[in-house]
Tab-separated table of C-alpha atoms in Angstrom:
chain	number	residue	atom	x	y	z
Y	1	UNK	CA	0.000	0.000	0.000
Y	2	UNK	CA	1.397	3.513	-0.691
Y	3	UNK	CA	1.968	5.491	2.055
Y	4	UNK	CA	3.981	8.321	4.165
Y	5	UNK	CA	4.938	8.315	7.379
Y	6	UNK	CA	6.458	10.995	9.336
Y	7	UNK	CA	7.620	9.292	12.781
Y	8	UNK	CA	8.184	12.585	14.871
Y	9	UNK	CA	4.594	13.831	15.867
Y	10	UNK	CA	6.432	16.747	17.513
Y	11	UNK	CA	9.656	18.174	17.537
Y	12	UNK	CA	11.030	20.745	19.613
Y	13	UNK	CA	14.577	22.904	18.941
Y	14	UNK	CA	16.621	26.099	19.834
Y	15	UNK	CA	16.499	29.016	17.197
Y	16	UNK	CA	19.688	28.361	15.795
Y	17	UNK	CA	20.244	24.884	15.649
Y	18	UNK	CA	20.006	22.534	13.031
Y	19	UNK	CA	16.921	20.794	11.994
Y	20	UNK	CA	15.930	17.365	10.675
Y	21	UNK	CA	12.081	16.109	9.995
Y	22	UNK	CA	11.818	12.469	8.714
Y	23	UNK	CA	9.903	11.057	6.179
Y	24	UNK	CA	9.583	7.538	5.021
Y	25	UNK	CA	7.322	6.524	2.161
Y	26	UNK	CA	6.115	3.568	0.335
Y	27	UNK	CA	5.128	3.889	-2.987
Y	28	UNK	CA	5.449	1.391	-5.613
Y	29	UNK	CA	6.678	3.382	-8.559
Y	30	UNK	CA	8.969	6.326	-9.102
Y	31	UNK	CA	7.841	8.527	-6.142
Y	32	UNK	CA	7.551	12.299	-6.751
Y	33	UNK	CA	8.477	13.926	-3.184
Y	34	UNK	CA	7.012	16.792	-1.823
Y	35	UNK	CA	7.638	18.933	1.783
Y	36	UNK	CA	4.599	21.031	2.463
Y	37	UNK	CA	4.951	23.672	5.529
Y	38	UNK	CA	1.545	25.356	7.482
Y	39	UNK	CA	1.870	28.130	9.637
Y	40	UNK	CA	-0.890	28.637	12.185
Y	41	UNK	CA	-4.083	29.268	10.419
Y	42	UNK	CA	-2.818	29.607	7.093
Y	43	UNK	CA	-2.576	27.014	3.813
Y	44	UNK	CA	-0.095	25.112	2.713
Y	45	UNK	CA	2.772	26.127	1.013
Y	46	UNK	CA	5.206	24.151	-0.970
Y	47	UNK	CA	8.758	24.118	0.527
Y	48	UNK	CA	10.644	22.079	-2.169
Y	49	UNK	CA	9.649	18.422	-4.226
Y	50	UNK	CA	11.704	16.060	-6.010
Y	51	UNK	CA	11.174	14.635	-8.964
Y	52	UNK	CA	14.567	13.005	-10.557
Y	53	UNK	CA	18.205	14.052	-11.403
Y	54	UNK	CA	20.276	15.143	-7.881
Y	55	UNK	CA	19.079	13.773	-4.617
Y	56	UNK	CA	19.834	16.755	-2.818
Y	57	UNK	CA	16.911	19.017	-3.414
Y	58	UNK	CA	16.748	23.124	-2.244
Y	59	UNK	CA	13.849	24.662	-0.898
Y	60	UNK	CA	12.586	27.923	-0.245
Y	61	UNK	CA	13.341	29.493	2.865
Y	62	UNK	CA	16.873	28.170	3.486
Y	63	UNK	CA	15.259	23.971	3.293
Y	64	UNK	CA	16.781	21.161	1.685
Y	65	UNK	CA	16.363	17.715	1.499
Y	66	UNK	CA	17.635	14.154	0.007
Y	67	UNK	CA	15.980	11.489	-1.287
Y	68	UNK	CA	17.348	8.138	-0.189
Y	69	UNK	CA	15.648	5.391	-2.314
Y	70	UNK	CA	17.733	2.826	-0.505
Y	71	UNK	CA	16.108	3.846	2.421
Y	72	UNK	CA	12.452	4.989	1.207
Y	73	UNK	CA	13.196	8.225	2.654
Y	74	UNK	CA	13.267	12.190	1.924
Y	75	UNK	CA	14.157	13.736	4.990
Y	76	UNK	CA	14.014	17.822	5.498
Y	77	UNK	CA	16.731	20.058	6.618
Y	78	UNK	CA	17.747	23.314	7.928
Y	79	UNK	CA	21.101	24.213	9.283
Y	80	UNK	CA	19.934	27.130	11.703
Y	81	UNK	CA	16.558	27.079	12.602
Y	82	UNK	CA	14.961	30.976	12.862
Y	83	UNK	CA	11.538	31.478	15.044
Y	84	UNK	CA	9.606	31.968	11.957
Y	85	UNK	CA	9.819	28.627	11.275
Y	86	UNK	CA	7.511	27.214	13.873
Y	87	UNK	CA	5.122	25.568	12.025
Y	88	UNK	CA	3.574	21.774	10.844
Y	89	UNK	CA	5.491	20.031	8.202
Y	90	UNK	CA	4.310	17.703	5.912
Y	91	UNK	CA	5.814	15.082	3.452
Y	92	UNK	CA	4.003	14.144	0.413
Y	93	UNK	CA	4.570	11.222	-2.218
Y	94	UNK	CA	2.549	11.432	-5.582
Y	95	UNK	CA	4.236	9.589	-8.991
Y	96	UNK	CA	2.925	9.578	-12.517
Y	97	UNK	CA	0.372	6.968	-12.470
Y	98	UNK	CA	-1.444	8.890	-9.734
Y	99	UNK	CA	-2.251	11.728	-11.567
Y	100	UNK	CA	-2.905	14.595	-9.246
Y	101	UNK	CA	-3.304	12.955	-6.037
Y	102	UNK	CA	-0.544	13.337	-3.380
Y	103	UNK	CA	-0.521	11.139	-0.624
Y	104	UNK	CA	0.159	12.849	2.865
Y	105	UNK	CA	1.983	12.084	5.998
Y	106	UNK	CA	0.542	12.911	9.493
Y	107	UNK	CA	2.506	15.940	9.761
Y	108	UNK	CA	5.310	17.497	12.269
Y	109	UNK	CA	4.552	19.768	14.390
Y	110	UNK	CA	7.532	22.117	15.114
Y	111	UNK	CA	7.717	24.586	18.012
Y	112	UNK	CA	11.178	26.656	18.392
Y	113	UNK	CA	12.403	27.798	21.665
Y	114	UNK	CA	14.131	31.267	21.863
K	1	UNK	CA	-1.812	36.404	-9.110
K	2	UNK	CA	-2.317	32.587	-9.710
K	3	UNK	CA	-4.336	31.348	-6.690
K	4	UNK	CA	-7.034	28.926	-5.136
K	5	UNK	CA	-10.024	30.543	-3.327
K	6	UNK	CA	-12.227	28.750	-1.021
K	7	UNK	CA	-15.622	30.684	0.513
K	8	UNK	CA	-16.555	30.166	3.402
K	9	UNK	CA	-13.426	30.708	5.185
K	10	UNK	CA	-15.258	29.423	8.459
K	11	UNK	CA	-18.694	27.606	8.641
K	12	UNK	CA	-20.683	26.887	11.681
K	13	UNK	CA	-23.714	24.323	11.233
K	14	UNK	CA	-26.103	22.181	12.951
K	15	UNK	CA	-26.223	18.737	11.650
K	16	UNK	CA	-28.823	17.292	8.677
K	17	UNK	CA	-28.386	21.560	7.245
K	18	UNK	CA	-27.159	21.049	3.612
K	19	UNK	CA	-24.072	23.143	3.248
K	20	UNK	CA	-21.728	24.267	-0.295
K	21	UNK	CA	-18.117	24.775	0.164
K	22	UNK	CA	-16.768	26.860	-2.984
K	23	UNK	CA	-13.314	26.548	-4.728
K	24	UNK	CA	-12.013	28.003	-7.939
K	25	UNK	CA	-8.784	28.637	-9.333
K	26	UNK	CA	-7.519	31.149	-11.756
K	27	UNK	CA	-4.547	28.779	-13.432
K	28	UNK	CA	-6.673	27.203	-15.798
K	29	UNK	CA	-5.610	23.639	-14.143
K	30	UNK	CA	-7.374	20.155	-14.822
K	31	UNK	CA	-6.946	18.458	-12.123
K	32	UNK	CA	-8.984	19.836	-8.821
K	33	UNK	CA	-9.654	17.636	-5.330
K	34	UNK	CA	-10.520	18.362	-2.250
K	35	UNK	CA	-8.730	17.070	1.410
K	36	UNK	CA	-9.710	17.024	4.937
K	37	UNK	CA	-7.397	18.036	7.562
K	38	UNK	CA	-7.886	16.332	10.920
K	39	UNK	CA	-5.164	16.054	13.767
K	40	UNK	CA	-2.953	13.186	13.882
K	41	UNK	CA	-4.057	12.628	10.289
K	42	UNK	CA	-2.355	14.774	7.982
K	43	UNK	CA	-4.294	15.778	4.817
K	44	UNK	CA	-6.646	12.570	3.439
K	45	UNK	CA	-8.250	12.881	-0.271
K	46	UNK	CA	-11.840	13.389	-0.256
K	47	UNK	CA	-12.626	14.037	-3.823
K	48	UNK	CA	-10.705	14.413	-7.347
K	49	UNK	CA	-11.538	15.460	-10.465
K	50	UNK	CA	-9.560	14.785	-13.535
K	51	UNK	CA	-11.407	17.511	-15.504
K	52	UNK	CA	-14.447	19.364	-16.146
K	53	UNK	CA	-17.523	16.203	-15.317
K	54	UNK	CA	-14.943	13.575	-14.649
K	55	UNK	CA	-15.034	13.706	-10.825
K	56	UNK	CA	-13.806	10.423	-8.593
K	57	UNK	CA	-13.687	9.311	-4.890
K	58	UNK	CA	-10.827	9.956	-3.134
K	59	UNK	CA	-9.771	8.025	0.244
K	60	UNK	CA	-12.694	9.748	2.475
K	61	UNK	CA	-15.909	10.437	0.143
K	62	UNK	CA	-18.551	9.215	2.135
K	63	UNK	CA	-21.492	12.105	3.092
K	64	UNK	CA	-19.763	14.362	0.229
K	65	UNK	CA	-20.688	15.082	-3.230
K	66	UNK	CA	-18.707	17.062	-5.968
K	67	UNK	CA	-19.424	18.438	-9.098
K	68	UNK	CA	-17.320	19.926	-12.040
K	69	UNK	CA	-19.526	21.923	-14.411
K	70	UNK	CA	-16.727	24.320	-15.308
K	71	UNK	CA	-13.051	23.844	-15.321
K	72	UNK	CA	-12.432	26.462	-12.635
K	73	UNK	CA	-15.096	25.421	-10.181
K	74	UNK	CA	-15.316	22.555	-8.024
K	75	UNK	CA	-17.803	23.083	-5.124
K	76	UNK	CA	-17.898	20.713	-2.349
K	77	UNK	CA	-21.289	19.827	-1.230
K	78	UNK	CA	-22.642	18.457	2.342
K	79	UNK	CA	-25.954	16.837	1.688
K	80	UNK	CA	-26.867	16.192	5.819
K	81	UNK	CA	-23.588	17.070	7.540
K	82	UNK	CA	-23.051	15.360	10.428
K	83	UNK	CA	-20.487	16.385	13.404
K	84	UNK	CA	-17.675	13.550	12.193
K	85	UNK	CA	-17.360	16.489	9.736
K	86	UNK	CA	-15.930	19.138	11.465
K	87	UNK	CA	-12.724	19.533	9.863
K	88	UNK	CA	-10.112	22.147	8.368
K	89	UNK	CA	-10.894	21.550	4.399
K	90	UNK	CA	-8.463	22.357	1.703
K	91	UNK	CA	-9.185	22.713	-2.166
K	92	UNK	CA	-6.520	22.025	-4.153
K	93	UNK	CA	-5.592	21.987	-8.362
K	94	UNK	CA	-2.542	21.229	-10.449
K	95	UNK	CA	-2.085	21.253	-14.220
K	96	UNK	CA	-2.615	17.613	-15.199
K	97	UNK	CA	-0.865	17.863	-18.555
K	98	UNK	CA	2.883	19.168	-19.364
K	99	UNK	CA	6.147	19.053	-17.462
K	100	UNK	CA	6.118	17.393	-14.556
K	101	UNK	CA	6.586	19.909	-12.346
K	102	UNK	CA	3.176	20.137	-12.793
K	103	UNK	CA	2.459	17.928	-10.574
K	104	UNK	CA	2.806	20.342	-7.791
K	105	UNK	CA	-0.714	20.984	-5.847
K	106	UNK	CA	-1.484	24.374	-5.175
K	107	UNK	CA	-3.616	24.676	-2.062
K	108	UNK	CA	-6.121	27.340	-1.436
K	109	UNK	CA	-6.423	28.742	2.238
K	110	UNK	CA	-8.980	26.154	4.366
K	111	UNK	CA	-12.067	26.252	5.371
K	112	UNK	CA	-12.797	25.746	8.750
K	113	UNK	CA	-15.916	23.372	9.437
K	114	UNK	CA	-17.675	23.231	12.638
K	115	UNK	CA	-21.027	20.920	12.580
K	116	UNK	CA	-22.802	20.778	15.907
């Protein structure tokens, strides 16, 4: 069955460290990879997505992230987290025979501490 | 500026009190569907539609009803809404045809759905 899974519920860190949200997926095809983020009342707003060539993917607002297909996984990274970034994160896989539909995880919650 | 508009922005109900959730989007996409937000949950499909009167069930359809009369429009409809509904729904398109970064989903801003 195709699926994402984001293990960490809720993550907590200093303003200024680094940052790292997991996401595993299953999928049975060539995944296309997407990190959503939602601030407090507001939509959601794409933060990066893979689809092929380099593994190492940049985002908007200083976010990256790899794509591991050995491991099923497209983890999300910052190297120095600012306040503004206190939101909910969510992976997404979608592929070609899809169509439209993306598949969600159940989110990450992330609070940042002054 | 390319967008996704949803109307009502917030909704308060009493259950079995038909209710129509509106979406459009100005980017001239194909593909339209509509999610539920629910904590712990993440986003779940409720609705797709491939293009104007192709419409499908997503992961979540039962108690809603879509249609797609124009190619901009796709309205989410309550028939009796009951208070499992409460949710935070999102509308969402993407250009079905072209490169593939069209695959991207643009989201519109939520509606948030209180049924008591």
């Amino acid at each position: 069955a195709q699926s994402v899974t984001q293990p960490d519920i809720h993550i907590t860190v200093s303003e200024g460290a680094s940052l790292e949200l997991r996401c595993n997926y299953s999928y049975g095809a060539t995944p296309y990879l997407f990190w959503y983020v939602q601030s407090p009342g507001q939509g959601l707003q794409l933060l990066l997505k893979y689809f092929s060539g380099d593994t190492l993917v940049q985002g908007i607002k200083g976010f990256e992230a790899e794509f591991k297909r050995s491991q099923s996984s497209f983890n999300l990274r910052k190297p120095s987290v600012h306040w503004s970034d206190a939101a909910e994160y969510f992976c997404a896989v979608g592929g070609h025979n899809q169509g439209g539909k993306l598949i969600f995880g159940q989110g990450t919650e992330l609070s940042v501490k002054p | 500026e390319a967008q996704v508009t949803q109307n009502p922005r917030y909704l308060i109900t009493v259950t079995g009190k038909k209710l129509t959730v509106t979406c459009s989007q100005n980017m001239n996409h194909e593909y339209m569907s509509w999610y539920r937000q629910d904590p712990g949950l993440g986003l779940r499909q409720i609705y797709y539609s491939m293009n104007v009167e192709v419409t499908d069930k997503g992961d979540v359809p039962e108690g809603y009803k879509v249609s797609r009369k124009e190619k901009r429009n796709f309205p989410l409809i309550l028939e009796s809404p009951s208070p499992n509904q409460t949710s935070l729904y999102f509308c969402a398109s993407s250009a079905q045809y072209g490169p593939r970064s069209s695959y991207e989903q643009y989201f519109g801003p939520g509606t948030r759905l209180t049924v008591t």
